[in-house]
XYZ file of C-alpha atoms in Angstrom:
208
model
C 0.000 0.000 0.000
C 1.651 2.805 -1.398
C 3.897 2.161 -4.289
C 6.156 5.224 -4.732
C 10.154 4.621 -3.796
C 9.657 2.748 -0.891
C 7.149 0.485 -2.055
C 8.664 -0.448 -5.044
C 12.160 -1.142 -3.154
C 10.046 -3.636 -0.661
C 8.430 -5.219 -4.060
C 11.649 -6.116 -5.771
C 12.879 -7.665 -2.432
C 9.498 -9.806 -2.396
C 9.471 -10.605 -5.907
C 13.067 -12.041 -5.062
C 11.715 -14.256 -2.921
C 9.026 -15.850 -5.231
C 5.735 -13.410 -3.804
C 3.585 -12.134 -6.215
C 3.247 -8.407 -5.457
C -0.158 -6.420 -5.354
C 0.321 -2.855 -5.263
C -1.944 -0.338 -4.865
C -1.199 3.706 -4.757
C -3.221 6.780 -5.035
C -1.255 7.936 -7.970
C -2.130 6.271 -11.501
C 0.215 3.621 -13.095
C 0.355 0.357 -14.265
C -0.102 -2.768 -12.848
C -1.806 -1.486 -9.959
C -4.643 -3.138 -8.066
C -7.709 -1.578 -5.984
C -7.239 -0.929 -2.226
C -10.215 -3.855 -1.983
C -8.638 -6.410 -3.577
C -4.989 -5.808 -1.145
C -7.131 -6.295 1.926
C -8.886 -9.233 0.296
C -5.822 -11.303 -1.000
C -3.201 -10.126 0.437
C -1.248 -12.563 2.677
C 1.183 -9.900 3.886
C 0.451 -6.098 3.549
C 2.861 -3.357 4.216
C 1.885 0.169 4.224
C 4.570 3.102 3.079
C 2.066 6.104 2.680
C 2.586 9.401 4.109
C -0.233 10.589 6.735
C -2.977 12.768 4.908
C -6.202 13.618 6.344
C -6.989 10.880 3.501
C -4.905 7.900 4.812
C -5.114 8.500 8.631
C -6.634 5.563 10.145
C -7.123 4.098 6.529
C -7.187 0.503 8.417
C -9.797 -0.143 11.167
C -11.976 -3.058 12.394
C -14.065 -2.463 8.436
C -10.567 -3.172 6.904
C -9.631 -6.143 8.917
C -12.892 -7.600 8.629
C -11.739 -7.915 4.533
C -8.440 -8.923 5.070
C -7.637 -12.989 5.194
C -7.575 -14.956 8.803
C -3.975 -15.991 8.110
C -2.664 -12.262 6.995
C 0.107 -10.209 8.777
C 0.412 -6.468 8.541
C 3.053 -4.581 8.747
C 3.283 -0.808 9.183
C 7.256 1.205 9.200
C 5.338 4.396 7.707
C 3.270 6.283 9.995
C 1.610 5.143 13.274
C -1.810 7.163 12.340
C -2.689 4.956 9.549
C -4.043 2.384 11.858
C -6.596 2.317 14.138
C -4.607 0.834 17.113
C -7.601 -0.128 18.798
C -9.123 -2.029 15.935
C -5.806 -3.397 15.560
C -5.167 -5.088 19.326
C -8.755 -6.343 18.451
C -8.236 -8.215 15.373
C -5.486 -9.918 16.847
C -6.752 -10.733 20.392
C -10.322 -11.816 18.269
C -7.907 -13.815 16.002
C -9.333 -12.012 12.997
C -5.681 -11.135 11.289
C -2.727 -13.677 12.486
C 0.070 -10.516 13.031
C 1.291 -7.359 12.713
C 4.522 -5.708 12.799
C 4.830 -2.314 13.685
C 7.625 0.358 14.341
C 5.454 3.487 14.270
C 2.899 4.571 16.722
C 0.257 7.384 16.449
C 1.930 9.262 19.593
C 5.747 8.987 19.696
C 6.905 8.260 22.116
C 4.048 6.962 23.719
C 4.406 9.053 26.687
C 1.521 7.658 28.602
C 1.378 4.481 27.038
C -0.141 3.103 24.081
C -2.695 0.028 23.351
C 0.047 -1.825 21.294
C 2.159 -2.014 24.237
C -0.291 -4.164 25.934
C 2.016 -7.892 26.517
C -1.282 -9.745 26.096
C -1.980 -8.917 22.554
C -0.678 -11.935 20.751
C 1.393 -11.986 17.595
C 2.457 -8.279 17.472
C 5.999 -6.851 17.580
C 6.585 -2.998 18.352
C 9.753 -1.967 17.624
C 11.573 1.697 17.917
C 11.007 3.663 14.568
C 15.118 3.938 13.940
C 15.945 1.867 11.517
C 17.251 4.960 9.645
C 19.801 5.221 11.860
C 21.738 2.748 11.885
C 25.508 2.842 11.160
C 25.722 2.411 7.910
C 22.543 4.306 7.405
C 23.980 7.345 8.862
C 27.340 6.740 6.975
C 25.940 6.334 3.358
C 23.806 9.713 4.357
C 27.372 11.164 5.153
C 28.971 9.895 2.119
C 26.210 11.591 0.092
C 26.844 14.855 1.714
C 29.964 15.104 1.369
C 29.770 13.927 -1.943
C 27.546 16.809 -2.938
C 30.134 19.214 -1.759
C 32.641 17.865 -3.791
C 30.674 17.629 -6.544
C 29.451 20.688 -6.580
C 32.878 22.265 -5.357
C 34.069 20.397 -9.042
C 31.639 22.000 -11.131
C 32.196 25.449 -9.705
C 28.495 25.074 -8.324
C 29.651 26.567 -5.298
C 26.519 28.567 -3.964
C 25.338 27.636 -0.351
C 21.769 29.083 1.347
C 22.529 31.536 4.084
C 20.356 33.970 5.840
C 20.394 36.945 8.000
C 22.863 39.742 7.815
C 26.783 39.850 7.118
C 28.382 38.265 10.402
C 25.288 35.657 10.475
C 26.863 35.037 6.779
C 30.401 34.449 7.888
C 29.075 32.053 10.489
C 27.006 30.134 8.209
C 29.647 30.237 5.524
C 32.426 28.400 8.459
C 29.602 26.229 9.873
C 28.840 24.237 6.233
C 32.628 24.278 5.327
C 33.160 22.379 8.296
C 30.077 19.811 7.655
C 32.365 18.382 4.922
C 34.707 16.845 7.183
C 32.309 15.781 9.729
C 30.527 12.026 9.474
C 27.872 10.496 11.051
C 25.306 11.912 12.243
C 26.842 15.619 13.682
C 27.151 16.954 10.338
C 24.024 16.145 9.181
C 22.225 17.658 12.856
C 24.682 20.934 11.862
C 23.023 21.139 8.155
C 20.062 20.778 9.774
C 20.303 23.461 12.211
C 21.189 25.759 9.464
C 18.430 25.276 7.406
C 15.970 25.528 10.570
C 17.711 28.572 11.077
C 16.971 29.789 7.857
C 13.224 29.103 7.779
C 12.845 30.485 11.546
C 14.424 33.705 10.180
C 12.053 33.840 7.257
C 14.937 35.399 4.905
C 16.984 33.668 2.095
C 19.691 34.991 -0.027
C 22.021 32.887 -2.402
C 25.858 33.713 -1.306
C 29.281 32.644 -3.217
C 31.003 30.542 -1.016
């Protein structure tokens, strides 16, 4: 359910392990299948939609009512998408065999959450951080730094900055330095700067 980057990156890896793939997206193109028929047929569904006002709690007790007695869902996109409630009820009522989930409609769940209950049966909650892992953090590293150089090569060399002169020369030292930095700091200090930037309200192209 959803079949933009995401969902067609988690179809090639289950068409490499002999599933046949039904996807179904909001935005027209081929081989796509109707919302109805994924719930239906689907032994496994996986949902990598953004939240809309459209897709928030797109699954409830209707949905899982369609969907097969033996079929797992799993949901890494956003924790809205389900109704959690519906969700601990179809598996307690044996309606849906599993789910997997690493997103949860309040994060972090503060005071609690329904999904943390130990007596629903089948369901694993995980921490949504699989972006940052290790090598997730250094391939986003390698990228950015990559971009510097690449643009540094092709005499691309304009950087967003905001604010007067000295908040300039600031900026202007703060980025330079990002391209030696890995992991995670130099993409929190990018970060900053372009937080910065939209707090202030003012953008201006600057020669580096």
């Amino acid at each position: 359910v959803g079949y933009g980057a995401l969902g067609k990156s988690i179809a090639k890896r289950g068409e490499a392990l002999g599933m046949k793939v039904l996807p179904f997206d909001v935005v027209p193109q081929p081989g796509l299948v109707d919302f109805d028929t994924i719930l239906r047929e689907s032994d496994i569904i996986t949902l990598h939609v953004p939240l809309t006002p459209e897709t928030k709690t797109m699954i409830g007790e209707k949905e899982f009512k369609k969907m097969k007695p033996t079929a797992i869902l799993i949901n890494t996109a956003r924790g809205g998408l389900v109704d959690e409630a519906a969700l601990a009820k179809a598996l307690k009522d044996g309606t849906i065999a599993g789910a997997g989930f690493d997103v949860l409609t309040v994060e972090p769940p503060k005071e609690g959450n329904i999904l943390l209950d130990k007596t629903i049966p089948n369901l694993i909650v995980t921490p949504h951080v699989a972006w940052a892992s290790k090598e997730a953090m250094q391939i986003l590293s390698d990228q950015l730094i990559a971009l510097f150089i690449f643009w540094e090569l092709t005499s691309v060399t304009s950087y967003l900055l905001i604010g007067n002169d000295d908040t300039n020369q600031r900026a202007r030292a703060a980025s330079m330095q990002a391209i030696f930095i890995t992991g995670a700091g130099g993409l929190v200090l990018l970060a900053g700067l372009i937080i910065i930037g939209q707090a202030g309200g003012t953008y201006r192209m600057s020669e580096l």
